[in-house]
Amino acid sequence: MGNLADIPVTPEGRTCVGVVYGGPSAEHEVSAASALAVIRGLRATHFRPVAIGIGRDGRWRLPPARAIEEAVAARPDGPAILDRLPTEGVQVELRHGGRLVSCESPETVIERLDVVFPMMHGPYGEDGVIQGYLEALDVPYVGSGVAASAVGMDKVAMRRAFAAEGIPVVPGAWYTRRQWQLREDPLTAADGLPWPRFVKPASMGSSIGVSRVTGPAELARAVDEAFRYDDVVLVEEGITARELLCGVIGDADEAEASVPSELKVTGGFSDYAQKYLTGATVTSPADVPADITARVREMSLRAFHAIGGYGLARVDFLYDEAAGKLYVGEINTMPGFTARSVFARGWAQSGLPYSQLLERLIGLAFARHARGRDRARGSELAVGGAR
């Protein structure tokens, strides 16, 4: 299920890993911090990372080697999000088979990437867009494919997939922008849900655009804020619960779940500032009864398979301790990936250190690509034989 044996030996002896990060998403900085952690974590004896930053304008750039070396060597104090890669550099283009060329001299191949680690969060990176691009270029890549990435990013589609598999989710309702505008009384939205409620964009991560509302007077403002980031808004019941998170790695046939971790905030709820700036605390393993740990791990695998996940994911839960109920809040197909992130800590506590975790994921990328090549050859032979 993804290991060094699945990674082909290159003439150089090291695998060239394109670590792609940044992009126009509001999660640009989180992505750049995750990418730096990946580059630090790749063992130099086996891998040669190439950092490729995507600017907010969507252009791909190759930062100077010196800038990457300085970022890797630096260990700034403060939140992990401040410890990140730059995105400035020479504009480049990725072409078929992993050839990276300069836009100024497109006939010159700068690098040949063996595999891409798309360390991008949110729209354009976690929603199937870059996955489809890499599929078209026939480049192996880490993580879920197009369909699973799209479903995992869209909270409405995700909830439908979970419902089909009997996976409990938080009660809620959703609205398109037009549906919201045509309501006679928007303040009656999601009638029947108790207060407080959470209002969030359907397709955004890192708690961006999320608001907690305690009554009708706050609802319209919160919905307007969520619509800044998406054309569909989700309104959910604000359940008082502990936040548990569980990592998954594997494929459709074999997958395993890490020990669950718990995310705690100092006040309010786990919004972007709490997660990345003011320092939410993580306890791993989570201090919960053994039966809850077992249920979290089992439900994580069910959620992973419900969307057709591949490679990795982090499943977020709400644990209503008083009622003894677990709800799946969401699944993230490319979670935050710093060495201090919940995903990495959970796997470290499960006996899988960060560098080995990266190797497993890269091995899974190559294994999927090899299967795709075999299918393509089989299809060609079948079509040729039928003529």
Tab-separated table of C-alpha atoms in Angstrom:
chain	number	residue	atom	x	y	z
A	1	MET	CA	0.000	0.000	0.000
A	2	GLY	CA	2.509	2.568	-1.132
A	3	ASN	CA	6.174	2.148	-0.196
A	4	LEU	CA	9.675	2.712	-1.550
A	5	ALA	CA	9.357	-0.419	-3.706
A	6	ASP	CA	6.626	1.344	-5.734
A	7	ILE	CA	8.915	4.293	-6.495
A	8	PRO	CA	10.865	3.632	-9.736
A	9	VAL	CA	14.628	3.985	-9.680
A	10	THR	CA	15.799	6.909	-11.811
A	11	PRO	CA	19.173	7.175	-13.574
A	12	GLU	CA	20.153	9.860	-11.084
A	13	GLY	CA	19.300	7.554	-8.194
A	14	ARG	CA	16.926	10.073	-6.614
A	15	THR	CA	13.295	10.769	-7.467
A	16	CYS	CA	12.570	14.319	-8.622
A	17	VAL	CA	9.510	15.532	-6.686
A	18	GLY	CA	7.772	18.682	-7.883
A	19	VAL	CA	6.243	20.297	-4.798
A	20	VAL	CA	3.545	22.623	-6.122
A	21	TYR	CA	2.034	25.195	-3.769
A	22	GLY	CA	0.325	28.584	-3.508
A	23	GLY	CA	-2.333	29.459	-6.049
A	24	PRO	CA	-5.209	31.966	-6.094
A	25	SER	CA	-7.016	30.355	-3.157
A	26	ALA	CA	-7.505	32.174	0.138
A	27	GLU	CA	-5.434	29.316	1.611
A	28	HIS	CA	-2.323	30.456	-0.298
A	29	GLU	CA	-0.172	30.977	2.823
A	30	VAL	CA	-1.199	27.696	4.446
A	31	SER	CA	-0.213	25.907	1.237
A	32	ALA	CA	3.222	27.568	1.169
A	33	ALA	CA	3.839	26.523	4.793
A	34	SER	CA	2.810	22.920	4.085
A	35	ALA	CA	5.076	22.788	1.025
A	36	LEU	CA	8.096	23.924	3.019
A	37	ALA	CA	7.464	21.156	5.564
A	38	VAL	CA	7.281	18.563	2.766
A	39	ILE	CA	10.592	19.716	1.275
A	40	ARG	CA	12.243	19.535	4.701
A	41	GLY	CA	10.775	16.087	5.299
A	42	LEU	CA	11.856	14.407	2.048
A	43	ARG	CA	14.976	12.327	2.610
A	44	ALA	CA	17.813	13.734	0.502
A	45	THR	CA	19.176	10.241	-0.126
A	46	HIS	CA	16.011	9.259	-1.992
A	47	PHE	CA	14.409	12.479	-3.274
A	48	ARG	CA	15.310	15.725	-4.974
A	49	PRO	CA	12.521	18.266	-4.391
A	50	VAL	CA	11.769	21.085	-6.835
A	51	ALA	CA	9.660	23.895	-5.374
A	52	ILE	CA	7.130	25.369	-7.818
A	53	GLY	CA	5.132	28.301	-6.517
A	54	ILE	CA	1.872	29.400	-8.096
A	55	GLY	CA	1.180	33.093	-7.631
A	56	ARG	CA	-2.204	34.561	-6.826
A	57	ASP	CA	-2.356	35.451	-10.525
A	58	GLY	CA	-2.229	31.731	-11.397
A	59	ARG	CA	1.238	31.835	-12.956
A	60	TRP	CA	3.684	29.039	-12.171
A	61	ARG	CA	7.089	30.185	-10.974
A	62	LEU	CA	10.378	28.560	-10.034
A	63	PRO	CA	11.815	30.403	-7.004
A	64	PRO	CA	15.615	30.812	-6.906
A	65	ALA	CA	17.440	27.872	-5.328
A	66	ARG	CA	19.023	30.247	-2.783
A	67	ALA	CA	15.600	31.459	-1.625
A	68	ILE	CA	14.428	27.869	-1.100
A	69	GLU	CA	17.617	26.949	0.772
A	70	GLU	CA	17.200	29.958	3.080
A	71	ALA	CA	13.562	29.073	3.756
A	72	VAL	CA	14.475	25.457	4.525
A	73	ALA	CA	17.251	26.543	6.904
A	74	ALA	CA	15.205	29.227	8.683
A	75	ARG	CA	13.214	28.277	11.775
A	76	PRO	CA	11.231	31.401	12.683
A	77	ASP	CA	9.390	31.659	15.967
A	78	GLY	CA	5.627	31.948	16.027
A	79	PRO	CA	2.797	30.240	14.167
A	80	ALA	CA	3.676	27.586	11.578
A	81	ILE	CA	1.959	29.606	8.832
A	82	LEU	CA	4.768	32.202	9.041
A	83	ASP	CA	7.339	29.526	8.185
A	84	ARG	CA	6.662	29.225	4.453
A	85	LEU	CA	8.115	29.243	0.952
A	86	PRO	CA	8.217	32.246	-1.392
A	87	THR	CA	6.369	32.139	-4.723
A	88	GLU	CA	8.433	34.693	-6.656
A	89	GLY	CA	10.702	33.459	-9.425
A	90	VAL	CA	11.118	32.638	-13.111
A	91	GLN	CA	7.821	31.886	-14.843
A	92	VAL	CA	7.604	28.259	-15.930
A	93	GLU	CA	5.214	25.842	-17.588
A	94	LEU	CA	4.658	22.152	-16.901
A	95	ARG	CA	4.349	20.005	-20.013
A	96	HIS	CA	3.519	16.424	-20.888
A	97	GLY	CA	5.497	13.786	-19.029
A	98	GLY	CA	6.685	16.167	-16.314
A	99	ARG	CA	8.884	18.436	-18.431
A	100	LEU	CA	9.251	21.833	-16.768
A	101	VAL	CA	10.222	24.603	-19.191
A	102	SER	CA	10.889	28.312	-18.919
A	103	CYS	CA	8.229	30.514	-20.476
A	104	GLU	CA	10.999	32.703	-21.906
A	105	SER	CA	12.799	29.738	-23.515
A	106	PRO	CA	10.154	27.004	-23.901
A	107	GLU	CA	12.491	24.808	-25.954
A	108	THR	CA	14.767	24.374	-22.920
A	109	VAL	CA	13.774	21.775	-20.333
A	110	ILE	CA	14.696	23.039	-16.852
A	111	GLU	CA	13.620	19.958	-14.922
A	112	ARG	CA	11.985	16.597	-15.514
A	113	LEU	CA	9.606	15.864	-12.670
A	114	ASP	CA	9.057	12.206	-11.814
A	115	VAL	CA	6.075	12.932	-9.583
A	116	VAL	CA	4.167	15.970	-8.308
A	117	PHE	CA	3.155	16.596	-4.708
A	118	PRO	CA	0.310	19.119	-5.166
A	119	MET	CA	0.533	20.735	-1.753
A	120	MET	CA	-2.362	23.082	-2.436
A	121	HIS	CA	-5.371	23.684	-0.225
A	122	GLY	CA	-8.802	24.968	-1.195
A	123	PRO	CA	-10.098	25.907	-4.659
A	124	TYR	CA	-7.853	25.214	-7.680
A	125	GLY	CA	-5.721	22.801	-5.661
A	126	GLU	CA	-7.934	20.555	-3.560
A	127	ASP	CA	-11.037	20.514	-5.753
A	128	GLY	CA	-9.898	18.407	-8.718
A	129	VAL	CA	-8.601	21.257	-10.897
A	130	ILE	CA	-4.860	20.623	-10.612
A	131	GLN	CA	-5.504	16.874	-10.438
A	132	GLY	CA	-7.198	16.978	-13.854
A	133	TYR	CA	-4.337	19.054	-15.230
A	134	LEU	CA	-1.759	16.517	-14.033
A	135	GLU	CA	-3.835	13.632	-15.408
A	136	ALA	CA	-3.873	15.316	-18.823
A	137	LEU	CA	-0.091	15.731	-18.686
A	138	ASP	CA	0.410	12.063	-17.682
A	139	VAL	CA	2.291	13.013	-14.504
A	140	PRO	CA	2.024	10.879	-11.344
A	141	TYR	CA	0.745	12.893	-8.383
A	142	VAL	CA	0.061	12.465	-4.690
A	143	GLY	CA	-3.476	12.373	-3.349
A	144	SER	CA	-7.030	11.811	-4.486
A	145	GLY	CA	-8.092	11.941	-8.119
A	146	VAL	CA	-10.377	14.429	-9.832
A	147	ALA	CA	-13.756	13.095	-8.684
A	148	ALA	CA	-12.853	12.435	-5.047
A	149	SER	CA	-11.123	15.813	-4.750
A	150	ALA	CA	-14.170	17.612	-6.159
A	151	VAL	CA	-16.617	15.796	-3.884
A	152	GLY	CA	-14.421	16.267	-0.840
A	153	MET	CA	-14.124	20.008	-1.476
A	154	ASP	CA	-17.834	20.610	-2.045
A	155	LYS	CA	-19.497	20.216	1.358
A	156	VAL	CA	-22.939	19.724	-0.203
A	157	ALA	CA	-21.765	16.942	-2.532
A	158	MET	CA	-19.790	15.491	0.350
A	159	ARG	CA	-22.852	15.399	2.604
A	160	ARG	CA	-24.822	13.616	-0.134
A	161	ALA	CA	-22.071	11.001	-0.504
A	162	PHE	CA	-22.019	10.458	3.255
A	163	ALA	CA	-25.797	10.207	3.431
A	164	ALA	CA	-25.735	7.486	0.764
A	165	GLU	CA	-23.405	5.456	3.001
A	166	GLY	CA	-25.300	6.115	6.229
A	167	ILE	CA	-22.560	8.307	7.719
A	168	PRO	CA	-24.007	10.796	10.253
A	169	VAL	CA	-23.520	14.491	9.486
A	170	VAL	CA	-24.508	17.653	11.343
A	171	PRO	CA	-28.112	18.729	10.550
A	172	GLY	CA	-28.132	21.602	8.073
A	173	ALA	CA	-29.463	23.197	4.898
A	174	TRP	CA	-27.840	24.895	1.902
A	175	TYR	CA	-28.704	27.649	-0.541
A	176	THR	CA	-27.451	28.938	-3.862
A	177	ARG	CA	-27.017	32.678	-4.141
A	178	ARG	CA	-30.231	32.985	-6.156
A	179	GLN	CA	-32.232	30.792	-3.782
A	180	TRP	CA	-31.142	33.010	-0.928
A	181	GLN	CA	-32.014	36.225	-2.766
A	182	LEU	CA	-35.498	34.957	-3.704
A	183	ARG	CA	-36.497	34.044	-0.164
A	184	GLU	CA	-39.337	36.228	1.086
A	185	ASP	CA	-37.801	36.325	4.548
A	186	PRO	CA	-34.136	35.314	4.575
A	187	LEU	CA	-34.113	35.362	8.382
A	188	THR	CA	-36.264	32.222	8.396
A	189	ALA	CA	-33.564	30.263	6.545
A	190	ALA	CA	-32.983	26.773	7.893
A	191	ASP	CA	-36.063	26.981	10.108
A	192	GLY	CA	-36.104	24.127	12.566
A	193	LEU	CA	-32.389	24.254	13.321
A	194	PRO	CA	-31.690	25.382	16.880
A	195	TRP	CA	-29.354	28.289	17.643
A	196	PRO	CA	-26.445	28.815	17.501
A	197	ARG	CA	-25.684	27.937	13.889
A	198	PHE	CA	-22.599	27.877	11.717
A	199	VAL	CA	-22.664	29.489	8.285
A	200	LYS	CA	-19.954	28.490	5.836
A	201	PRO	CA	-19.080	28.514	2.111
A	202	ALA	CA	-19.750	25.131	0.522
A	203	SER	CA	-16.312	24.917	-1.114
A	204	MET	CA	-13.634	26.402	1.116
A	205	GLY	CA	-11.288	25.069	3.775
A	206	SER	CA	-9.309	26.251	6.793
A	207	SER	CA	-12.533	27.697	8.269
A	208	ILE	CA	-12.309	30.634	5.839
A	209	GLY	CA	-15.615	32.494	5.529
A	210	VAL	CA	-17.144	30.601	8.469
A	211	SER	CA	-19.269	32.450	11.045
A	212	ARG	CA	-21.002	31.409	14.247
A	213	VAL	CA	-24.389	33.079	14.642
A	214	THR	CA	-26.513	33.096	17.775
A	215	GLY	CA	-29.741	34.531	16.380
A	216	PRO	CA	-31.643	35.764	13.294
A	217	ALA	CA	-30.167	39.268	13.489
A	218	GLU	CA	-26.675	37.906	12.691
A	219	LEU	CA	-27.705	35.468	9.971
A	220	ALA	CA	-27.843	37.778	6.924
A	221	ARG	CA	-24.386	39.220	7.617
A	222	ALA	CA	-22.897	35.759	8.042
A	223	VAL	CA	-24.463	34.503	4.796
A	224	ASP	CA	-23.158	37.545	2.913
A	225	GLU	CA	-19.669	36.818	4.268
A	226	ALA	CA	-19.855	33.183	3.134
A	227	PHE	CA	-21.041	34.231	-0.331
A	228	ARG	CA	-17.800	36.204	-0.739
A	229	TYR	CA	-16.075	32.845	-1.201
A	230	ASP	CA	-18.626	30.642	-2.963
A	231	ASP	CA	-21.986	30.607	-4.736
A	232	VAL	CA	-23.421	28.010	-2.350
A	233	VAL	CA	-23.718	28.499	1.412
A	234	LEU	CA	-24.254	25.854	4.068
A	235	VAL	CA	-26.090	26.555	7.349
A	236	GLU	CA	-25.500	23.950	10.059
A	237	GLU	CA	-26.665	23.413	13.600
A	238	GLY	CA	-24.052	24.648	16.082
A	239	ILE	CA	-23.569	21.510	18.101
A	240	THR	CA	-21.641	21.847	21.357
A	241	ALA	CA	-18.989	19.211	20.873
A	242	ARG	CA	-15.317	18.314	20.980
A	243	GLU	CA	-13.437	18.477	17.676
A	244	LEU	CA	-11.699	15.205	16.790
A	245	LEU	CA	-9.595	14.643	13.679
A	246	CYS	CA	-8.341	11.425	12.103
A	247	GLY	CA	-5.918	10.800	9.250
A	248	VAL	CA	-6.380	8.180	6.535
A	249	ILE	CA	-3.852	6.834	4.031
A	250	GLY	CA	-4.322	4.157	1.410
A	251	ASP	CA	-6.389	3.271	-1.631
A	252	ALA	CA	-9.753	1.699	-2.467
A	253	ASP	CA	-8.621	-1.765	-1.403
A	254	GLU	CA	-6.367	-1.064	1.562
A	255	ALA	CA	-6.595	1.967	3.810
A	256	GLU	CA	-5.789	2.612	7.427
A	257	ALA	CA	-6.684	5.289	9.940
A	258	SER	CA	-4.384	7.011	12.426
A	259	VAL	CA	-5.166	7.502	16.086
A	260	PRO	CA	-7.570	10.431	16.469
A	261	SER	CA	-6.335	13.814	17.692
A	262	GLU	CA	-8.248	16.611	19.364
A	263	LEU	CA	-8.149	20.286	18.384
A	264	LYS	CA	-8.831	22.778	21.161
A	265	VAL	CA	-9.165	26.554	20.897
A	266	THR	CA	-8.799	29.156	23.612
A	267	GLY	CA	-12.114	30.839	22.899
A	268	GLY	CA	-14.824	31.043	20.252
A	269	PHE	CA	-14.529	28.376	17.575
A	270	SER	CA	-11.743	26.982	15.401
A	271	ASP	CA	-11.692	29.655	12.703
A	272	TYR	CA	-8.706	30.549	10.499
A	273	ALA	CA	-7.089	32.783	13.131
A	274	GLN	CA	-7.412	30.164	15.867
A	275	LYS	CA	-5.976	27.413	13.673
A	276	TYR	CA	-3.024	29.253	12.166
A	277	LEU	CA	-2.285	32.464	14.055
A	278	THR	CA	-3.224	32.421	17.727
A	279	GLY	CA	-2.233	28.824	18.329
A	280	ALA	CA	-4.935	26.227	18.800
A	281	THR	CA	-3.652	23.270	20.796
A	282	VAL	CA	-3.566	19.697	19.540
A	283	THR	CA	-3.713	16.616	21.761
A	284	SER	CA	-2.635	13.397	20.075
A	285	PRO	CA	-3.886	10.810	20.770
A	286	ALA	CA	-7.180	12.354	21.829
A	287	ASP	CA	-8.211	11.619	25.396
A	288	VAL	CA	-11.441	9.777	24.617
A	289	PRO	CA	-12.794	6.325	25.537
A	290	ALA	CA	-11.490	3.355	23.566
A	291	ASP	CA	-14.851	2.755	21.927
A	292	ILE	CA	-14.958	6.334	20.630
A	293	THR	CA	-11.434	5.957	19.234
A	294	ALA	CA	-12.500	2.788	17.434
A	295	ARG	CA	-15.651	4.429	16.049
A	296	VAL	CA	-13.723	7.476	14.811
A	297	ARG	CA	-11.224	5.303	12.964
A	298	GLU	CA	-13.940	3.091	11.452
A	299	MET	CA	-16.065	6.066	10.351
A	300	SER	CA	-12.976	7.762	8.893
A	301	LEU	CA	-12.385	4.799	6.610
A	302	ARG	CA	-16.063	4.780	5.612
A	303	ALA	CA	-15.927	8.501	4.789
A	304	PHE	CA	-12.723	8.012	2.777
A	305	HIS	CA	-14.290	5.234	0.715
A	306	ALA	CA	-17.601	7.129	0.356
A	307	ILE	CA	-15.943	9.823	-1.748
A	308	GLY	CA	-13.578	7.409	-3.514
A	309	GLY	CA	-10.540	8.824	-1.721
A	310	TYR	CA	-6.978	7.901	-2.630
A	311	GLY	CA	-3.646	8.523	-0.989
A	312	LEU	CA	-4.579	10.580	2.022
A	313	ALA	CA	-7.316	12.491	3.786
A	314	ARG	CA	-8.154	13.945	7.169
A	315	VAL	CA	-11.655	13.392	8.508
A	316	ASP	CA	-12.988	15.944	11.000
A	317	PHE	CA	-15.565	14.959	13.630
A	318	LEU	CA	-17.781	16.616	16.182
A	319	TYR	CA	-18.081	14.494	19.318
A	320	ASP	CA	-21.158	15.327	21.385
A	321	GLU	CA	-19.829	13.871	24.603
A	322	ALA	CA	-23.058	14.323	26.582
A	323	ALA	CA	-25.154	12.475	23.997
A	324	GLY	CA	-22.405	10.025	23.027
A	325	LYS	CA	-22.848	10.949	19.344
A	326	LEU	CA	-20.290	11.383	16.575
A	327	TYR	CA	-20.870	13.479	13.461
A	328	VAL	CA	-18.577	13.757	10.466
A	329	GLY	CA	-18.029	17.456	9.867
A	330	GLU	CA	-15.994	17.163	6.671
A	331	ILE	CA	-13.215	15.344	4.871
A	332	ASN	CA	-10.084	17.110	3.623
A	333	THR	CA	-8.313	15.397	0.727
A	334	MET	CA	-5.177	17.552	1.132
A	335	PRO	CA	-5.003	18.585	4.785
A	336	GLY	CA	-2.514	20.965	6.335
A	337	PHE	CA	0.831	19.209	6.100
A	338	THR	CA	3.364	20.875	8.350
A	339	ALA	CA	5.238	18.558	10.703
A	340	ARG	CA	3.194	20.166	13.514
A	341	SER	CA	-0.150	19.675	11.769
A	342	VAL	CA	-2.857	17.428	13.165
A	343	PHE	CA	-2.453	15.002	10.259
A	344	ALA	CA	1.291	14.533	10.781
A	345	ARG	CA	1.010	14.301	14.572
A	346	GLY	CA	-1.696	11.665	14.363
A	347	TRP	CA	0.446	9.487	12.122
A	348	ALA	CA	3.544	10.035	14.249
A	349	GLN	CA	1.570	8.797	17.262
A	350	SER	CA	0.479	5.827	15.132
A	351	GLY	CA	4.094	4.836	14.487
A	352	LEU	CA	4.608	6.464	11.078
A	353	PRO	CA	7.207	9.290	11.174
A	354	TYR	CA	6.859	12.251	8.825
A	355	SER	CA	9.536	11.204	6.301
A	356	GLN	CA	8.080	7.696	6.024
A	357	LEU	CA	4.588	9.146	5.657
A	358	LEU	CA	5.776	11.161	2.650
A	359	GLU	CA	7.364	8.060	1.118
A	360	ARG	CA	4.148	6.069	1.513
A	361	LEU	CA	2.170	8.775	-0.262
A	362	ILE	CA	4.668	9.085	-3.120
A	363	GLY	CA	4.671	5.293	-3.485
A	364	LEU	CA	0.865	5.339	-3.759
A	365	ALA	CA	1.123	8.009	-6.475
A	366	PHE	CA	3.427	5.860	-8.587
A	367	ALA	CA	1.341	2.720	-7.998
A	368	ARG	CA	-1.815	4.423	-9.300
A	369	HIS	CA	0.006	5.838	-12.316
A	370	ALA	CA	1.400	2.397	-13.180
A	371	ARG	CA	-2.082	0.873	-13.008
A	372	GLY	CA	-3.372	3.596	-15.314
A	373	ARG	CA	-0.619	2.845	-17.818
A	374	ASP	CA	-1.479	-0.871	-17.694
A	375	ARG	CA	-5.164	-0.117	-18.333
A	376	ALA	CA	-4.279	2.097	-21.274
A	377	ARG	CA	-2.134	-0.632	-22.833
A	378	GLY	CA	-4.885	-3.189	-22.282
A	379	SER	CA	-7.446	-0.928	-23.946
A	380	GLU	CA	-5.178	-0.398	-26.958
A	381	LEU	CA	-4.687	-4.149	-27.350
A	382	ALA	CA	-8.424	-4.808	-27.015
A	383	VAL	CA	-9.320	-2.196	-29.600
A	384	GLY	CA	-6.584	-3.387	-31.951
A	385	GLY	CA	-7.723	-6.984	-31.643
A	386	ALA	CA	-11.326	-6.066	-32.436
A	387	ARG	CA	-10.427	-4.424	-35.737
